[in-house]
């Protein structure tokens, strides 16, 4: 069966969030990391946007060196809370395309869409849609790679950054990989590169040409791994990262920013309905209800209420949401996105299981 695996990686992630929130920074070099202190600062760059990369700046570069190369840059300290929030939002969106979802770092995830797409036209459509949805809801760009293995999907997502989509068909993967430097293979770093180069291996095509037993003789385990990736034989599955569920939430971005109360109410009702389908299906009850509102320009507010007991009551929840919304109804600014989060969860099935276990143990 055909395998369609996507690797999604946000572009210049921390920097993109800062540019989103400060439109003045658009088209300027933005560097997130230690304080440069006029060139005397210690520490390194976390990341920088693509404008800054034109000056040769990159992650892990000493901040003092960065300052020498690009003194006119905008240097910012990281705001992790904001990045975690944005990451969470993006991951929810990616996960909404497929249950086979594996987050691998703050800004990258795999999904397996083999059961959702029949052909490459479907893949093209889905990836474009995913990119748009992330941009509209979270305001940052993501690059996506598609291939029949995780490792090639990862190499592909990096191919046309930023905001790129690269789909590698099975009949094209050798041509795609062959001219690439061997360090594109995850697991071949600077050190092993030197060693491979000494043996005359520079590009992935050189690995494809060698028989497996020679690779193992010369480079051991690392050689076997590199050979399998180069030949499209990485069979690793997208592991479902069982995210420890602390809340369930849903949000919707309006097609056009709005302050039409009726439209907002309809959307909130729809979200509440959907959430309670989940509540019923997964036998969840919750104590805390949160309303999230994002205004034009990405300013985001949340307001919560915690009940003294757990509930599954849909009608009560929408009443609370409308109560929380009142604060914003006087605001003239238009709304871009709204969402509801239910947290402080207990799962009934878990409670029953626990009771059963204690019963057995006794
Ligand atoms: P990356 O995905 O490696 O980089 P990036 O998203 O900034 O840029 P790219 O477009 O090339 O994907 O890392 C994700 C985030 O992790 C990055 O925004 C900041 C953080 N990070 C560090 O703090 N230090 C580091 O050395 C690296 C590599 C990343
Ligand atoms: Mg990234």
mmCIF file with all atom_site columns, N, CA and C in Angstrom, residues 90-116:
data_model
loop_
_atom_site.group_PDB
_atom_site.id
_atom_site.type_symbol
_atom_site.label_atom_id
_atom_site.label_alt_id
_atom_site.label_comp_id
_atom_site.label_asym_id
_atom_site.label_entity_id
_atom_site.label_seq_id
_atom_site.pdbx_PDB_ins_code
_atom_site.Cartn_x
_atom_site.Cartn_y
_atom_site.Cartn_z
_atom_site.occupancy
_atom_site.B_iso_or_equiv
_atom_site.pdbx_formal_charge
_atom_site.auth_seq_id
_atom_site.auth_comp_id
_atom_site.auth_asym_id
_atom_site.auth_atom_id
_atom_site.pdbx_PDB_model_num
ATOM 1  N N  . UNK A 1 90  ? -0.849 25.103 16.778 1.00 0.00 ? 90  UNK A N  1
ATOM 2  C CA . UNK A 1 90  ? -0.485 24.497 15.486 1.00 0.00 ? 90  UNK A CA 1
ATOM 3  C C  . UNK A 1 90  ? -0.649 22.971 15.560 1.00 0.00 ? 90  UNK A C  1
ATOM 4  N N  . UNK A 1 91  ? -0.205 22.384 16.665 1.00 0.00 ? 91  UNK A N  1
ATOM 5  C CA . UNK A 1 91  ? -0.266 20.919 16.785 1.00 0.00 ? 91  UNK A CA 1
ATOM 6  C C  . UNK A 1 91  ? -1.721 20.423 16.761 1.00 0.00 ? 91  UNK A C  1
ATOM 7  N N  . UNK A 1 92  ? -2.615 21.186 17.380 1.00 0.00 ? 92  UNK A N  1
ATOM 8  C CA . UNK A 1 92  ? -4.040 20.822 17.335 1.00 0.00 ? 92  UNK A CA 1
ATOM 9  C C  . UNK A 1 92  ? -4.531 20.812 15.885 1.00 0.00 ? 92  UNK A C  1
ATOM 10 N N  . UNK A 1 93  ? -4.090 21.800 15.122 1.00 0.00 ? 93  UNK A N  1
ATOM 11 C CA . UNK A 1 93  ? -4.524 21.867 13.720 1.00 0.00 ? 93  UNK A CA 1
ATOM 12 C C  . UNK A 1 93  ? -3.971 20.670 12.944 1.00 0.00 ? 93  UNK A C  1
ATOM 13 N N  . UNK A 1 94  ? -2.675 20.411 13.100 1.00 0.00 ? 94  UNK A N  1
ATOM 14 C CA . UNK A 1 94  ? -2.064 19.284 12.355 1.00 0.00 ? 94  UNK A CA 1
ATOM 15 C C  . UNK A 1 94  ? -2.774 17.985 12.730 1.00 0.00 ? 94  UNK A C  1
ATOM 16 N N  . UNK A 1 95  ? -2.973 17.807 14.032 1.00 0.00 ? 95  UNK A N  1
ATOM 17 C CA . UNK A 1 95  ? -3.622 16.591 14.536 1.00 0.00 ? 95  UNK A CA 1
ATOM 18 C C  . UNK A 1 95  ? -5.058 16.437 13.996 1.00 0.00 ? 95  UNK A C  1
ATOM 19 N N  . UNK A 1 96  ? -5.693 17.568 13.668 1.00 0.00 ? 96  UNK A N  1
ATOM 20 C CA . UNK A 1 96  ? -7.075 17.485 13.197 1.00 0.00 ? 96  UNK A CA 1
ATOM 21 C C  . UNK A 1 96  ? -7.157 16.850 11.805 1.00 0.00 ? 96  UNK A C  1
ATOM 22 N N  . UNK A 1 97  ? -6.030 16.747 11.105 1.00 0.00 ? 97  UNK A N  1
ATOM 23 C CA . UNK A 1 97  ? -6.029 16.113 9.781  1.00 0.00 ? 97  UNK A CA 1
ATOM 24 C C  . UNK A 1 97  ? -5.870 14.603 9.864  1.00 0.00 ? 97  UNK A C  1
ATOM 25 N N  . UNK A 1 98  ? -5.268 14.111 10.970 1.00 0.00 ? 98  UNK A N  1
ATOM 26 C CA . UNK A 1 98  ? -5.082 12.663 11.082 1.00 0.00 ? 98  UNK A CA 1
ATOM 27 C C  . UNK A 1 98  ? -4.834 12.271 12.535 1.00 0.00 ? 98  UNK A C  1
ATOM 28 N N  . UNK A 1 99  ? -5.437 11.156 12.915 1.00 0.00 ? 99  UNK A N  1
ATOM 29 C CA . UNK A 1 99  ? -5.213 10.639 14.266 1.00 0.00 ? 99  UNK A CA 1
ATOM 30 C C  . UNK A 1 99  ? -3.803 10.062 14.405 1.00 0.00 ? 99  UNK A C  1
ATOM 31 N N  . UNK A 1 100 ? -3.221 9.661  13.270 1.00 0.00 ? 100 UNK A N  1
ATOM 32 C CA . UNK A 1 100 ? -1.833 9.158  13.323 1.00 0.00 ? 100 UNK A CA 1
ATOM 33 C C  . UNK A 1 100 ? -0.926 10.367 13.330 1.00 0.00 ? 100 UNK A C  1
ATOM 34 N N  . UNK A 1 101 ? -0.625 10.833 14.520 1.00 0.00 ? 101 UNK A N  1
ATOM 35 C CA . UNK A 1 101 ? 0.047  12.116 14.709 1.00 0.00 ? 101 UNK A CA 1
ATOM 36 C C  . UNK A 1 101 ? 1.172  11.945 15.723 1.00 0.00 ? 101 UNK A C  1
ATOM 37 N N  . UNK A 1 102 ? 2.348  12.443 15.399 1.00 0.00 ? 102 UNK A N  1
ATOM 38 C CA . UNK A 1 102 ? 3.480  12.344 16.326 1.00 0.00 ? 102 UNK A CA 1
ATOM 39 C C  . UNK A 1 102 ? 4.222  13.670 16.365 1.00 0.00 ? 102 UNK A C  1
ATOM 40 N N  . UNK A 1 103 ? 4.133  14.321 17.501 1.00 0.00 ? 103 UNK A N  1
ATOM 41 C CA . UNK A 1 103 ? 4.892  15.566 17.659 1.00 0.00 ? 103 UNK A CA 1
ATOM 42 C C  . UNK A 1 103 ? 6.309  15.198 18.070 1.00 0.00 ? 103 UNK A C  1
ATOM 43 N N  . UNK A 1 104 ? 7.318  15.785 17.418 1.00 0.00 ? 104 UNK A N  1
ATOM 44 C CA . UNK A 1 104 ? 8.692  15.403 17.757 1.00 0.00 ? 104 UNK A CA 1
ATOM 45 C C  . UNK A 1 104 ? 9.509  16.530 18.374 1.00 0.00 ? 104 UNK A C  1
ATOM 46 N N  . UNK A 1 105 ? 9.027  17.764 18.268 1.00 0.00 ? 105 UNK A N  1
ATOM 47 C CA . UNK A 1 105 ? 9.689  18.844 19.000 1.00 0.00 ? 105 UNK A CA 1
ATOM 48 C C  . UNK A 1 105 ? 8.687  19.983 19.096 1.00 0.00 ? 105 UNK A C  1
ATOM 49 N N  . UNK A 1 106 ? 9.120  21.120 19.635 1.00 0.00 ? 106 UNK A N  1
ATOM 50 C CA . UNK A 1 106 ? 8.165  22.216 19.822 1.00 0.00 ? 106 UNK A CA 1
ATOM 51 C C  . UNK A 1 106 ? 7.577  22.678 18.487 1.00 0.00 ? 106 UNK A C  1
ATOM 52 N N  . UNK A 1 107 ? 8.317  22.491 17.386 1.00 0.00 ? 107 UNK A N  1
ATOM 53 C CA . UNK A 1 107 ? 7.796  23.045 16.122 1.00 0.00 ? 107 UNK A CA 1
ATOM 54 C C  . UNK A 1 107 ? 7.724  22.036 14.983 1.00 0.00 ? 107 UNK A C  1
ATOM 55 N N  . UNK A 1 108 ? 7.776  20.730 15.294 1.00 0.00 ? 108 UNK A N  1
ATOM 56 C CA . UNK A 1 108 ? 7.660  19.770 14.188 1.00 0.00 ? 108 UNK A CA 1
ATOM 57 C C  . UNK A 1 108 ? 6.851  18.540 14.570 1.00 0.00 ? 108 UNK A C  1
ATOM 58 N N  . UNK A 1 109 ? 6.152  18.017 13.574 1.00 0.00 ? 109 UNK A N  1
ATOM 59 C CA . UNK A 1 109 ? 5.322  16.837 13.800 1.00 0.00 ? 109 UNK A CA 1
ATOM 60 C C  . UNK A 1 109 ? 5.183  16.046 12.506 1.00 0.00 ? 109 UNK A C  1
ATOM 61 N N  . UNK A 1 110 ? 4.981  14.744 12.684 1.00 0.00 ? 110 UNK A N  1
ATOM 62 C CA . UNK A 1 110 ? 4.646  13.885 11.544 1.00 0.00 ? 110 UNK A CA 1
ATOM 63 C C  . UNK A 1 110 ? 3.157  13.555 11.608 1.00 0.00 ? 110 UNK A C  1
ATOM 64 N N  . UNK A 1 111 ? 2.516  13.431 10.437 1.00 0.00 ? 111 UNK A N  1
ATOM 65 C CA . UNK A 1 111 ? 1.217  12.753 10.395 1.00 0.00 ? 111 UNK A CA 1
ATOM 66 C C  . UNK A 1 111 ? 1.223  11.771 9.233  1.00 0.00 ? 111 UNK A C  1
ATOM 67 N N  . UNK A 1 112 ? 0.515  10.673 9.433  1.00 0.00 ? 112 UNK A N  1
ATOM 68 C CA . UNK A 1 112 ? 0.349  9.690  8.372  1.00 0.00 ? 112 UNK A CA 1
ATOM 69 C C  . UNK A 1 112 ? -1.033 9.925  7.764  1.00 0.00 ? 112 UNK A C  1
ATOM 70 N N  . UNK A 1 113 ? -1.063 10.249 6.471  1.00 0.00 ? 113 UNK A N  1
ATOM 71 C CA . UNK A 1 113 ? -2.354 10.544 5.825  1.00 0.00 ? 113 UNK A CA 1
ATOM 72 C C  . UNK A 1 113 ? -2.682 9.496  4.749  1.00 0.00 ? 113 UNK A C  1
ATOM 73 N N  . UNK A 1 114 ? -2.067 8.310  4.892  1.00 0.00 ? 114 UNK A N  1
ATOM 74 C CA . UNK A 1 114 ? -2.283 7.250  3.876  1.00 0.00 ? 114 UNK A CA 1
ATOM 75 C C  . UNK A 1 114 ? -3.748 6.856  3.760  1.00 0.00 ? 114 UNK A C  1
ATOM 76 N N  . UNK A 1 115 ? -4.450 6.914  4.903  1.00 0.00 ? 115 UNK A N  1
ATOM 77 C CA . UNK A 1 115 ? -5.856 6.495  4.852  1.00 0.00 ? 115 UNK A CA 1
ATOM 78 C C  . UNK A 1 115 ? -6.791 7.627  4.451  1.00 0.00 ? 115 UNK A C  1
ATOM 79 N N  . UNK A 1 116 ? -6.238 8.824  4.317  1.00 0.00 ? 116 UNK A N  1
ATOM 80 C CA . UNK A 1 116 ? -7.075 9.978  4.012  1.00 0.00 ? 116 UNK A CA 1
ATOM 81 C C  . UNK A 1 116 ? -6.931 10.383 2.544  1.00 0.00 ? 116 UNK A C  1
#
